[in-house]
Tab-separated table of C-alpha atoms and ligand atoms in Angstrom:
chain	number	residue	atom	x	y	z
A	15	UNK	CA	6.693	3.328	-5.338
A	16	UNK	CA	7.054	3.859	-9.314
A	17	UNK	CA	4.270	2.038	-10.824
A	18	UNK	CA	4.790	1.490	-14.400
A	19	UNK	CA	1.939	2.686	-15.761
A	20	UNK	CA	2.160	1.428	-19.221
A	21	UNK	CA	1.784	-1.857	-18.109
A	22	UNK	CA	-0.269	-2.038	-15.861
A	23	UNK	CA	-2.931	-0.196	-18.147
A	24	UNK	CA	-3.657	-3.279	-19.713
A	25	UNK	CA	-4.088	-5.224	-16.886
A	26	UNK	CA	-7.573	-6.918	-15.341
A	27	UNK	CA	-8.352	-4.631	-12.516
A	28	UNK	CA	-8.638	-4.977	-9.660
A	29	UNK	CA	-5.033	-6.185	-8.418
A	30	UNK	CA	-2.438	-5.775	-5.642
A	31	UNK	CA	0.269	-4.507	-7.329
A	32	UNK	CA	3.426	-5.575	-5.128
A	33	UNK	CA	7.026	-3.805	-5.152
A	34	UNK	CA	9.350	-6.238	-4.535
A	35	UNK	CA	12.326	-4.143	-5.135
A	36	UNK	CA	11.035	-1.975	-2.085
A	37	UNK	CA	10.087	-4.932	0.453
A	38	UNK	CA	13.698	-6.077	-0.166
A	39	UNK	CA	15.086	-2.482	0.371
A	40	UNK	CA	12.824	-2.619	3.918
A	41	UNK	CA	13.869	-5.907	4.881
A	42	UNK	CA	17.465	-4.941	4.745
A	43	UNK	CA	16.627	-2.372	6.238
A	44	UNK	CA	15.288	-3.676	8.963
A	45	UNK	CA	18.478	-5.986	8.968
A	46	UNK	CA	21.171	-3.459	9.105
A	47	UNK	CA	19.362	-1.942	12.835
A	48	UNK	CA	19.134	-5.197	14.134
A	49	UNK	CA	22.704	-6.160	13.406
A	50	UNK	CA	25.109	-7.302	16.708
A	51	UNK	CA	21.870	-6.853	18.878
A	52	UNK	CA	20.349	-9.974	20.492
A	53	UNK	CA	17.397	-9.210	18.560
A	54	UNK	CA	15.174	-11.479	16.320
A	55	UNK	CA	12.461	-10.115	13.679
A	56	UNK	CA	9.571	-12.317	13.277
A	57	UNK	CA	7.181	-11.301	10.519
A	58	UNK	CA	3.417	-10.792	11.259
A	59	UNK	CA	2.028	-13.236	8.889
A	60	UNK	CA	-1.688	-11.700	9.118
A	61	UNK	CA	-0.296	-8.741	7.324
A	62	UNK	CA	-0.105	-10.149	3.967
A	63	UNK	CA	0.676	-13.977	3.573
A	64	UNK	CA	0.860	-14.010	-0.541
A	65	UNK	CA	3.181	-16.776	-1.270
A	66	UNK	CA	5.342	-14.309	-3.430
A	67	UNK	CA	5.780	-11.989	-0.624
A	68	UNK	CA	6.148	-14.619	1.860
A	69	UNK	CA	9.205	-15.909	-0.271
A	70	UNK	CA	10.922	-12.501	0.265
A	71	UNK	CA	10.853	-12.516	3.660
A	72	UNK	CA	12.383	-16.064	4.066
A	73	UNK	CA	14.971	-15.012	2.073
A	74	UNK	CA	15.722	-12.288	4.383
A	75	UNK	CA	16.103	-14.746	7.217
A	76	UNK	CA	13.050	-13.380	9.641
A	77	UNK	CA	10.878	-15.419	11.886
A	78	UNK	CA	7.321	-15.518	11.815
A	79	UNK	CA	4.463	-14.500	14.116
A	80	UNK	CA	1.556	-16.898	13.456
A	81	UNK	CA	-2.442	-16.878	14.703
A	82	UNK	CA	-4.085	-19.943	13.208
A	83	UNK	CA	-3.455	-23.326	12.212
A	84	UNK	CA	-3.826	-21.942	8.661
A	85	UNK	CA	-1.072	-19.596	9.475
A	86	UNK	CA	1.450	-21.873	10.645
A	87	UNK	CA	0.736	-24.551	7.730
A	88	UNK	CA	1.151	-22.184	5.410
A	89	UNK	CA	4.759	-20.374	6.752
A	90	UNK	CA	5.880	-23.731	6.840
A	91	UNK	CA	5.042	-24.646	3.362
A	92	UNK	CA	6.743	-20.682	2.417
A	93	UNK	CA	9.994	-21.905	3.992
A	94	UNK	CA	10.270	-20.095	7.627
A	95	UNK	CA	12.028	-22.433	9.778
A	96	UNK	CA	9.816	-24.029	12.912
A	97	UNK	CA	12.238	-22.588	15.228
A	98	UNK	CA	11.721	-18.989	15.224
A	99	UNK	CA	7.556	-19.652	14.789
A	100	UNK	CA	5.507	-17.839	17.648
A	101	UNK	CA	1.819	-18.557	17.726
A	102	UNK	CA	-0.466	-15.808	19.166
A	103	UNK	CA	-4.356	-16.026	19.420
A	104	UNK	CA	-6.513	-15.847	22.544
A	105	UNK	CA	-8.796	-19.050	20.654
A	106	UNK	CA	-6.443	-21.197	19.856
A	107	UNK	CA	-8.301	-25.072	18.406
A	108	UNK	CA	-6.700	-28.418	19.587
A	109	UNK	CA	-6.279	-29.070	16.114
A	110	UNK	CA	-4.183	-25.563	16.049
A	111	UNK	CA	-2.249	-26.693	18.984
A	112	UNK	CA	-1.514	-29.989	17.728
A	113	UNK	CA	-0.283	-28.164	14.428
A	114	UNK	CA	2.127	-25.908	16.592
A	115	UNK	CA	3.242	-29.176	18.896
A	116	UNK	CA	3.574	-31.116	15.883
A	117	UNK	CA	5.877	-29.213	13.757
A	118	UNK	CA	7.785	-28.211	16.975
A	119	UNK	CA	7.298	-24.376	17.094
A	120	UNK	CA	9.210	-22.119	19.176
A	121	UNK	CA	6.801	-21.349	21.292
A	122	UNK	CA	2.481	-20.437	21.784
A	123	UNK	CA	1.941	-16.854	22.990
A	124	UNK	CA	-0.880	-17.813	25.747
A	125	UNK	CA	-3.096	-15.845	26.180
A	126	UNK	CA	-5.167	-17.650	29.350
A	127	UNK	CA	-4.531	-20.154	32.014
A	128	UNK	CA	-7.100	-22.178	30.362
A	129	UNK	CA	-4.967	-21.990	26.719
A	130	UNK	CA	-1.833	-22.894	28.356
A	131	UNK	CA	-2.944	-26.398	30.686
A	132	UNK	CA	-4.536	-27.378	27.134
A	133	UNK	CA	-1.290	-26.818	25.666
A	134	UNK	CA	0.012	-28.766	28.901
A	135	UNK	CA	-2.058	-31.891	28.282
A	136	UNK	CA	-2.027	-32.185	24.222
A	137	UNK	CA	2.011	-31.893	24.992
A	138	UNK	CA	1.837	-34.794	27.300
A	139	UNK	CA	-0.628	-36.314	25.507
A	140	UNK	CA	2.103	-36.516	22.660
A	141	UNK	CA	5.308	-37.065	24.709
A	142	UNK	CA	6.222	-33.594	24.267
A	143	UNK	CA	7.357	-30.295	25.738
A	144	UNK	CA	5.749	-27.247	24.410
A	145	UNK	CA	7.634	-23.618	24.651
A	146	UNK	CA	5.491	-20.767	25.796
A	147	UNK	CA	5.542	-17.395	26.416
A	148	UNK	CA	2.855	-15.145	28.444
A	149	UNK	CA	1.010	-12.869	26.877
A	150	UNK	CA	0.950	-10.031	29.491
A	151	UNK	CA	-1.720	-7.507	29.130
A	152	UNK	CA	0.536	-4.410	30.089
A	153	UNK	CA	-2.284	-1.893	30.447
A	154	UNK	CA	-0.669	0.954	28.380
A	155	UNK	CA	-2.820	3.103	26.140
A	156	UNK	CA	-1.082	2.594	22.134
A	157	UNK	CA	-3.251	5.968	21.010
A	158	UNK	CA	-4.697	4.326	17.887
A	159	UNK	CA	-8.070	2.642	16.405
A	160	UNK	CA	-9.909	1.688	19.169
A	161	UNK	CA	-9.556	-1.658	17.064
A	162	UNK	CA	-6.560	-2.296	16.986
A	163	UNK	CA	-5.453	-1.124	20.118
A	164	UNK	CA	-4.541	-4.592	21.770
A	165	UNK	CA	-2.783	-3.484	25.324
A	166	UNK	CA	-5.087	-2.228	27.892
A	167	UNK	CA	-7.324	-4.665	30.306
A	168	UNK	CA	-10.308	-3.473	28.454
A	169	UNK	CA	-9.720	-5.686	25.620
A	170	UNK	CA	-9.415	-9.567	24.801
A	171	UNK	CA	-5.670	-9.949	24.951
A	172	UNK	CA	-3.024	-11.038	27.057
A	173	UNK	CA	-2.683	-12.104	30.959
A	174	UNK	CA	-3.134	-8.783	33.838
A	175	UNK	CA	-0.594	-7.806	35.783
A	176	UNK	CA	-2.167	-8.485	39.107
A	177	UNK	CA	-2.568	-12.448	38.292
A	178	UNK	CA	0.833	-12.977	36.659
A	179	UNK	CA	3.097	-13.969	39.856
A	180	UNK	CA	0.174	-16.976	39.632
A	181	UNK	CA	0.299	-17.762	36.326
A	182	UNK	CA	4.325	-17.706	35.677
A	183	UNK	CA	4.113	-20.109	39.097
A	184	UNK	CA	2.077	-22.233	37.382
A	185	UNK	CA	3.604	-22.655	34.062
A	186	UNK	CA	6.595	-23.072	35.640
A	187	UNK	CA	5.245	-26.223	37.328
A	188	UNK	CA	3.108	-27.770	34.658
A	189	UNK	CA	5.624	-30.553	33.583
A	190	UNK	CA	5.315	-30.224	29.498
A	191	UNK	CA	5.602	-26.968	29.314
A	192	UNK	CA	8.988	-25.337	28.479
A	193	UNK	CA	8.403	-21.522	29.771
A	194	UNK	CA	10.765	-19.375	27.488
A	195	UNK	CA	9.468	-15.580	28.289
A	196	UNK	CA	6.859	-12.913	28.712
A	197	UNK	CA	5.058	-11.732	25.375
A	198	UNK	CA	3.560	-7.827	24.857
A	199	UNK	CA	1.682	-6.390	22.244
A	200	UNK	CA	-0.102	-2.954	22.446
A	201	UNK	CA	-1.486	-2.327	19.076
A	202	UNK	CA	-0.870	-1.234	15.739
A	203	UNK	CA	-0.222	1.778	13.501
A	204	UNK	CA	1.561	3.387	16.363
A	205	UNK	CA	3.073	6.682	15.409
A	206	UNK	CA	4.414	7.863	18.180
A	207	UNK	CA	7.414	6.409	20.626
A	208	UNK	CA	6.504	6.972	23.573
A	209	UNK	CA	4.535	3.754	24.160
A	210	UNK	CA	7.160	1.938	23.523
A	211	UNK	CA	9.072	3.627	25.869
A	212	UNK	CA	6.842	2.953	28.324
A	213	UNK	CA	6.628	-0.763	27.685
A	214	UNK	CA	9.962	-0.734	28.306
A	215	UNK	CA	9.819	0.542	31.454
A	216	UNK	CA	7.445	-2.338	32.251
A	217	UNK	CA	8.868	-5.298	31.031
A	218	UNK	CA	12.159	-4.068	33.027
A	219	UNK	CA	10.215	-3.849	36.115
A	220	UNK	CA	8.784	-7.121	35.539
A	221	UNK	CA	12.079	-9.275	34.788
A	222	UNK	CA	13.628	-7.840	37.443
A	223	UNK	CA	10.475	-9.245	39.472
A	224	UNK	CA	10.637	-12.431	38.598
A	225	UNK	CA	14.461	-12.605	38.681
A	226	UNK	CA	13.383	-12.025	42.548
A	227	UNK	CA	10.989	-15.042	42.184
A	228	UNK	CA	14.227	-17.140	40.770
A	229	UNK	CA	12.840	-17.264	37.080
A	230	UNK	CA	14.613	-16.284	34.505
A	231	UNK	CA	13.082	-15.608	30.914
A	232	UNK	CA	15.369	-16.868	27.914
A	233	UNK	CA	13.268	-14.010	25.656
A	234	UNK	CA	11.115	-10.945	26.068
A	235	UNK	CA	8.186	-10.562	22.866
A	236	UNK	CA	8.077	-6.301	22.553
A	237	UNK	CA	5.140	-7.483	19.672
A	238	UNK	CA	4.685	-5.251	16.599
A	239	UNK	CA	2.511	-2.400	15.819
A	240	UNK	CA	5.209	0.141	14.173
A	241	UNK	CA	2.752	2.800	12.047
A	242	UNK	CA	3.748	4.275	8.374
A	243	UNK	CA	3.069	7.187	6.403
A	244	UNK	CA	-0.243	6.549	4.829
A	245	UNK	CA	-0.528	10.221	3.959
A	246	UNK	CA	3.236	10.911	2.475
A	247	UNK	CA	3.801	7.292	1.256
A	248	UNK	CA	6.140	8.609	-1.731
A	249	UNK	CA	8.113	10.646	0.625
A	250	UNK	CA	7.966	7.989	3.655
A	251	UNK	CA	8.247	4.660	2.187
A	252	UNK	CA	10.521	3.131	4.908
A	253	UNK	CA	8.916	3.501	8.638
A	254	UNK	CA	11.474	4.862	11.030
A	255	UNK	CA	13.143	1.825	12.123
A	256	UNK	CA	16.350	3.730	13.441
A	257	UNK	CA	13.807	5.022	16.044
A	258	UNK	CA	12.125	2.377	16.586
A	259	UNK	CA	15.057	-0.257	17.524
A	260	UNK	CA	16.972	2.455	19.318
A	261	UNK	CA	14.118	2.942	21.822
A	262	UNK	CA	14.621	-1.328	22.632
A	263	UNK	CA	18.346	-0.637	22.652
A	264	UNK	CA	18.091	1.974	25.073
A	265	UNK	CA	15.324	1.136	27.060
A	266	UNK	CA	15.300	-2.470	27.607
A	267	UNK	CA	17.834	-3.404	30.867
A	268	UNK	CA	18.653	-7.279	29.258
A	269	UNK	CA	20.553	-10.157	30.758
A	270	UNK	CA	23.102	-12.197	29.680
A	271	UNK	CA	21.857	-14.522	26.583
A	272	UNK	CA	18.512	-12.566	26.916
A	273	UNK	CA	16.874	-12.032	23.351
A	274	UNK	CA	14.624	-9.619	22.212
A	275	UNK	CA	11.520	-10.174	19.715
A	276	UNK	CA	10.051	-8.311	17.321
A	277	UNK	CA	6.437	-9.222	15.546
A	278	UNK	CA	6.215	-6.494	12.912
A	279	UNK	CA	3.738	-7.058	10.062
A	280	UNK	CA	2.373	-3.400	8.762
A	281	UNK	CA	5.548	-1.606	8.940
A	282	UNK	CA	7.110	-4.602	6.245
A	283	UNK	CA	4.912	-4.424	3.796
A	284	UNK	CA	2.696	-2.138	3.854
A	285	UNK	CA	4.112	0.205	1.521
A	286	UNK	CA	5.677	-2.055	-1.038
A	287	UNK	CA	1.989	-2.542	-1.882
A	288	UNK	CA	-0.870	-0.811	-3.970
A	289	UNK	CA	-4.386	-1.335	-4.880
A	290	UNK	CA	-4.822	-0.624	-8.629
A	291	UNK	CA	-8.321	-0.212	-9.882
A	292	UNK	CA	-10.218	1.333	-12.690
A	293	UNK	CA	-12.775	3.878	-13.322
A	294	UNK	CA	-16.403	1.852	-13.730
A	295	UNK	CA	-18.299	5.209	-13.831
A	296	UNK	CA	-18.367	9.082	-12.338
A	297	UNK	CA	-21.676	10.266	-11.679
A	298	UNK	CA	-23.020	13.162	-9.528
A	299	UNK	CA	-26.225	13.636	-7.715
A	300	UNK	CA	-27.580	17.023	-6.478
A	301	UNK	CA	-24.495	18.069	-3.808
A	302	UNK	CA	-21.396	15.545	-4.906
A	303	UNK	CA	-19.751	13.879	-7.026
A	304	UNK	CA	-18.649	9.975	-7.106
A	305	UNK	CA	-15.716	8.304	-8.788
A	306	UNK	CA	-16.923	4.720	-8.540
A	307	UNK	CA	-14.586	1.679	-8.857
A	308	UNK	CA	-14.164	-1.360	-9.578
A	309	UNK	CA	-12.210	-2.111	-6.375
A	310	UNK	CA	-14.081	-1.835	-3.305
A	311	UNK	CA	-14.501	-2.912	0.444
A	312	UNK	CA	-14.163	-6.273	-0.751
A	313	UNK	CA	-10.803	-5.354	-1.614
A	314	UNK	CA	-9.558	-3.573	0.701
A	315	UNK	CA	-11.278	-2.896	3.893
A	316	UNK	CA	-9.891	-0.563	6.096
A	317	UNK	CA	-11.622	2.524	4.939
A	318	UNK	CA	-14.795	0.572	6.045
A	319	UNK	CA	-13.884	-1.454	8.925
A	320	UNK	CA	-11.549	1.570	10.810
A	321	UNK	CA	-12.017	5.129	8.825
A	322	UNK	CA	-8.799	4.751	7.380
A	323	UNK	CA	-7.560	7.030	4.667
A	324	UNK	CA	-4.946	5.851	1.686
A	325	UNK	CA	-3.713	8.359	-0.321
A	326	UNK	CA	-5.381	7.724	-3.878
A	327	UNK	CA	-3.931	8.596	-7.062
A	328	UNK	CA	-5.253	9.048	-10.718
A	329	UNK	CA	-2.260	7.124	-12.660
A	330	UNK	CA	-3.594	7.866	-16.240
A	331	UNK	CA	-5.645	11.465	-16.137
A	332	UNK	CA	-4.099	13.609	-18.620
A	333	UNK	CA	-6.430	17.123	-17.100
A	334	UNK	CA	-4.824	19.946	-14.747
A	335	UNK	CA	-8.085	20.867	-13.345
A	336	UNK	CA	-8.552	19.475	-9.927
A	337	UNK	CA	-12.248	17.940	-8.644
A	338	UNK	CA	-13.619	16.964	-5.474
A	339	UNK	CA	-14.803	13.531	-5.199
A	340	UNK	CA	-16.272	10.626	-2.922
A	341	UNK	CA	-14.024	7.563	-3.986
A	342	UNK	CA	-16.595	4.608	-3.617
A	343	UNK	CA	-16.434	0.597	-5.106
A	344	UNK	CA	-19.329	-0.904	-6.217
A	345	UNK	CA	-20.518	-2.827	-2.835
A	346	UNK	CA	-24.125	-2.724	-1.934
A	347	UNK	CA	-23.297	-1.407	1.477
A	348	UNK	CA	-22.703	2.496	2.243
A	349	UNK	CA	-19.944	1.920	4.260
A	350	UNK	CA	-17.842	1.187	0.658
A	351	UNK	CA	-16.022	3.735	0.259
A	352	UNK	CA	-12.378	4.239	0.403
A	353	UNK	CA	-12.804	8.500	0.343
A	354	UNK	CA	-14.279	11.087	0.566
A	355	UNK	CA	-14.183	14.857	-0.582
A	356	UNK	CA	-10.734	13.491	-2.479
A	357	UNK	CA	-9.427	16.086	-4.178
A	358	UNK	CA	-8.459	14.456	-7.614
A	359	UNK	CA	-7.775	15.537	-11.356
A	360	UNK	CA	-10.610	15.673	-13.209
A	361	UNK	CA	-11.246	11.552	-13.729
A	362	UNK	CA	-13.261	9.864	-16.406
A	363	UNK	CA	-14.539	6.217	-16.454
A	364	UNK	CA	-11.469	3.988	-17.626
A	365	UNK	CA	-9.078	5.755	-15.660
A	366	UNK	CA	-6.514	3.536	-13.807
A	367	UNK	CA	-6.578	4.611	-10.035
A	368	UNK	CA	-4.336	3.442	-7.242
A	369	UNK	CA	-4.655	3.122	-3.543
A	370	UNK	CA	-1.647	3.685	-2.022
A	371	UNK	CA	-0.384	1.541	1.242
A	372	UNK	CA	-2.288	-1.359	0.719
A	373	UNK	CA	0.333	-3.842	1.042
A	374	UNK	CA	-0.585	-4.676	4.811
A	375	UNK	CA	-4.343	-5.233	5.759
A	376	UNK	CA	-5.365	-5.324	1.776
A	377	UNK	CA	-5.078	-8.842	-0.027
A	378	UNK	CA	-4.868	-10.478	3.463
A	379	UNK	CA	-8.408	-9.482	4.358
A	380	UNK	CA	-10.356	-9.275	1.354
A	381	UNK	CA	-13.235	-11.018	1.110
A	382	UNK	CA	-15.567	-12.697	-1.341
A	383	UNK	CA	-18.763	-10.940	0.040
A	384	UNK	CA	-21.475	-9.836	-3.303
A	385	UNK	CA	-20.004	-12.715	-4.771
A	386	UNK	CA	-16.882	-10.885	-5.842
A	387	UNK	CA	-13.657	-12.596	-7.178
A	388	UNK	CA	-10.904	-12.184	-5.055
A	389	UNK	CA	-8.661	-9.793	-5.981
A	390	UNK	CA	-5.267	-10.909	-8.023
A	391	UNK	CA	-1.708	-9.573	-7.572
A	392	UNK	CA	1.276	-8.681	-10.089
A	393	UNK	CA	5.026	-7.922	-8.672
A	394	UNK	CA	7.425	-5.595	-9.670
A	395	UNK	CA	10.549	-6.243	-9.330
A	396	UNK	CA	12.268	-3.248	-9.820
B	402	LLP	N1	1.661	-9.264	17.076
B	402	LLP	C1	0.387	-9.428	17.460
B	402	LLP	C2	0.107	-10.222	18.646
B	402	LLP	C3	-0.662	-8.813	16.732
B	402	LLP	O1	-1.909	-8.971	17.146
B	402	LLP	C4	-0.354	-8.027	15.588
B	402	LLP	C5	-1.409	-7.390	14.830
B	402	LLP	C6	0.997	-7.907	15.213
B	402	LLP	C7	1.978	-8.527	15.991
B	402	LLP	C8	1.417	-7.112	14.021
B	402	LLP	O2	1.117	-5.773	14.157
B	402	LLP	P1	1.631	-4.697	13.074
B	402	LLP	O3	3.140	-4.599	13.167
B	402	LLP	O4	1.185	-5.156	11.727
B	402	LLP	O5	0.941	-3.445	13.493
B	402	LLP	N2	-6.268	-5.040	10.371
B	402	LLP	C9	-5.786	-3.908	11.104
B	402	LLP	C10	-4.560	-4.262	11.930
B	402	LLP	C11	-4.803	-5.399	12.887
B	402	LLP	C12	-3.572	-5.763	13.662
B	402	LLP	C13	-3.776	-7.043	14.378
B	402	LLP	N3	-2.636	-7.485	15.128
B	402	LLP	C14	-5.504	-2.768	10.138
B	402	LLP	O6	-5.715	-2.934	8.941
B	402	LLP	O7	-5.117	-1.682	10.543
C-alpha cells in the first residue's frame, strides 16, 4: 500500500489507515476465481466490521459469516442480504438466536446438540423453520497459533466425527429445523495447502456417507483461514487465491446443485489496512534501545495476544543509518510490544510509524483497557 505521507503527517495518531482502492482490487479478485463455480464468498465479519469497509464488501456482492447477535445486527444495518448470513459460535444467547430466526438467516453453524434443539424450540416457538448446518470438528492439524487453530478435537469447536451419523439423524428429525449442510473450519493464517487438501478429502468421504444414509446436503461450509504475507506485504498484497480456489475446484467431488462456501475474513482485508502511529519518545537503558509509541496493545493486539510480527516502517525518517530497536506502546503491561530487535532507521520522537497488515485482527479487537480512546480510521481511496 502507498500511504501518502504528507497527509497523513498531520493527522491525530493513532489511526487505521484503510486502502480502499486495494480491498476493491482483492474483492474482485476474489470474484474473478469464483466466477461459473457454484461457489459463494461470505465475509468473516470478526475481521474488521468498520462500517466503511463493510460498505465495500456489500458492494462486491459477498455473504457474511456472523458470531454474535451484535454481528448479525450490524451486517444487516451495512446492507448484506439475510440470505447468504451464516451464524457460527459454540455460545450462541436466545436473544442471538432469536436475532438470526428473526431476520430469517440462511442458516446457524451448530456447534452442539444442545445449540441446535434450542434453535429447534425458539423456531417452533415462533412458527418457524430455522436452516442449519453442522459444524463438524474434522480433526486435521491447520499448523498455526495454537490459538487459532480451530479443527482438531482438542479444541471448543465443531461436532466429532464419531457422533455425527447421530447428530445429522437427529436434525434431520427435529421438525423446525431445515438441515442445509455440513460446516468446517480449521483455523486461520494458514500458509500452506495442504490442509485444505486434506479437508477435502474428508468432506468427500463424508457426503458420500451420508448420501448412503439418504441425506443429501444442499451446501458444504470449507470455512476461512487463508494466511497473507505479513513479512513481504508490499510485494504480497493479494493472498494466493488462484491456489486457494483451485484446491476446492479440484478436490471437492460435488453434486448436482451442490454449493460451496467460503468464510474468509483475514485474507480480505488484512492488507488493505495499516496502523499509523507516532513517535512519543526513544529511550535506551543499559543493553537496548526502545522506540515507544503512541499506538499500543490496545490497538492492535496480536503481537501480545499470539507473538505475531507486522512488518513496521518509519514513514518520515530522513537518516540512512540503520538501529536496532524494541517497538513498544505505552501500556502498563510488558507484554506491549509490537517488536523487537526491529531493525529501523535511526527514529526520533515525532516520527510517523506504520504497522503494516493490520487491516484484519486490528480495529476489530482493540480495546479500551488504561482508559485509552479507541483508535480512529481514515480511507484512502486511491
Ligand atoms: N469462520 C470461522 C468459523 C472462524 O472462526 C473464523 C475465524 C473465520 C471463518 C475467518 O477466518 P480467517 O479467514 O480470517 O482466517 N484474532 C486472530 C484470528 C482469529 C480467527 C477466528 N476465527 C488473529 O488475529 O490472528
Amino acid at each position: 500500500m502507498k500511504l501518502p505521507i504528507d497527509t497523513l503527517r498531520d493527522l491525530h495518531t493513532p489511526f487505521y489507515c484503510y486502502d480502499l482502492s486495494l480491498l476493491r482490487h482483492t474483492l474482485k479478485v476474489i470474484n474473478d476465481e469464483i466466477e461459473g463455480y457454484p461457489f459463494v464468498v461470505h465475509y468473516a465479519l470478526k475481521a474488521n466490521a468498520n462500517p466503511v469497509i463493510l460498505g465495500e464488501i456489500v458492494k462486491a456482492g459477498f455473504g457474511t459469516d456472523l458470531v454474535s447477535g451484535n454481528e448479525v445486527l450490524a451486517a444487516l444495518d451495512a446492507g448484506f442480504i439475510a440470505s447468504k448470513m451464516a451464524y457460527a459460535g459454540v455460545g450462541k444467547t436466545d436473544w442471538e438466536i432469536e436475532a438470526g430466526i428473526d431476520n430469517d438467516i440462511y442458516c446457524f453453524n451448530v456447534e452442539s446438540v444442545p445449540e441446535m434443539e434450542v434453535i429447534n424450540e425458539i423456531a417452533a416457538r415462533k412458527g418457524r423453520t430455522a436452516g442449519i448446518a453442522i459444524r463438524v470438528n474434522p480433526n486435521i492439524d491447520a499448523h498455526t497459533h495454537r490459538y487459532i487453530t480451530t479443527g482438531t478435537t482438542d479444541n471448543k469447536f465443531g461436532i466429532d466425527i464419531p457422533v455425527l451419523d447421530e447428530v445429522v439423524e437427529k436434525a434431520v428429525n427435529l421438525p423446525n429445523i431445515h438441515l442445509r449442510g455440513l460446516h468446517f473450519h480449521i483455523g486461520s493464517q494458514i500458509t500452506t495447502l495442504e490442509p485444505y487438501k486434506m479437508l477435502c478429502e474428508k468432506i468427500n468421504e463424508l457426503v458420500e456417507h451420508f448420501e448412503k444414509m439418504g441425506v443429501k446436503f444442499e451446501m458444504i461450509d470449507v470455512g476461512g483461514g487463508l494466511g497473507v504475507d505479513y513479512e513481504n506485504p508490499e510485494e504480497n498484497p493479494i493472498a494466493p487465491f488462484h491456489d486457494f480456489f483451485d484446491v476446492f475446484k479440484q478436490g471437492l467431488k460435488l453434486h448436482e446443485g451442490q454449493k460451496v462456501h467460503f468464510e474468509l475474513g483475514r485474507s480480505i482485508v488484512g492488507q488493505c489496512g495499516s496502523l499509523i502511529s507516532k513517535v512519543v519518545f526513544v529511550k535506551e537503558n543499559s543493553v537496548k534501545k526502545f522506540v515507544i509509541l503512541d499506538a499500543g496493545m490496545t490497538d492492535l493486539i496480536r503481537p501480545a495476544l499470539y507473538s505475531a510480527h507486522h512488518k513496521i516502517v518509519n514513514l518520515t525518517s530522513q537518516e540512512s543509518d540503520m538501529e536496532t530497536y524494541d517497538v513498544v506502546g505505552p501500556i502498563c503491561e510488558s507484554s506491549d510490544v509490537f517488536s523487537t530487535d526491529e531493525r529501523l532507521p535511526l527514529t526520533h520522537r515525532g516520527d510517523l510509524i506504520a504497522i503494516l497488515t493490520a487491516g484484519a485482527y486490528g480495529e476489530s479487537m482493540a480495546s479500551r483497557y488504561n482508559m485509552r480512546d479507541l483508535p480512529q480510521s481514515k480511507f484512502i481511496k486511491g
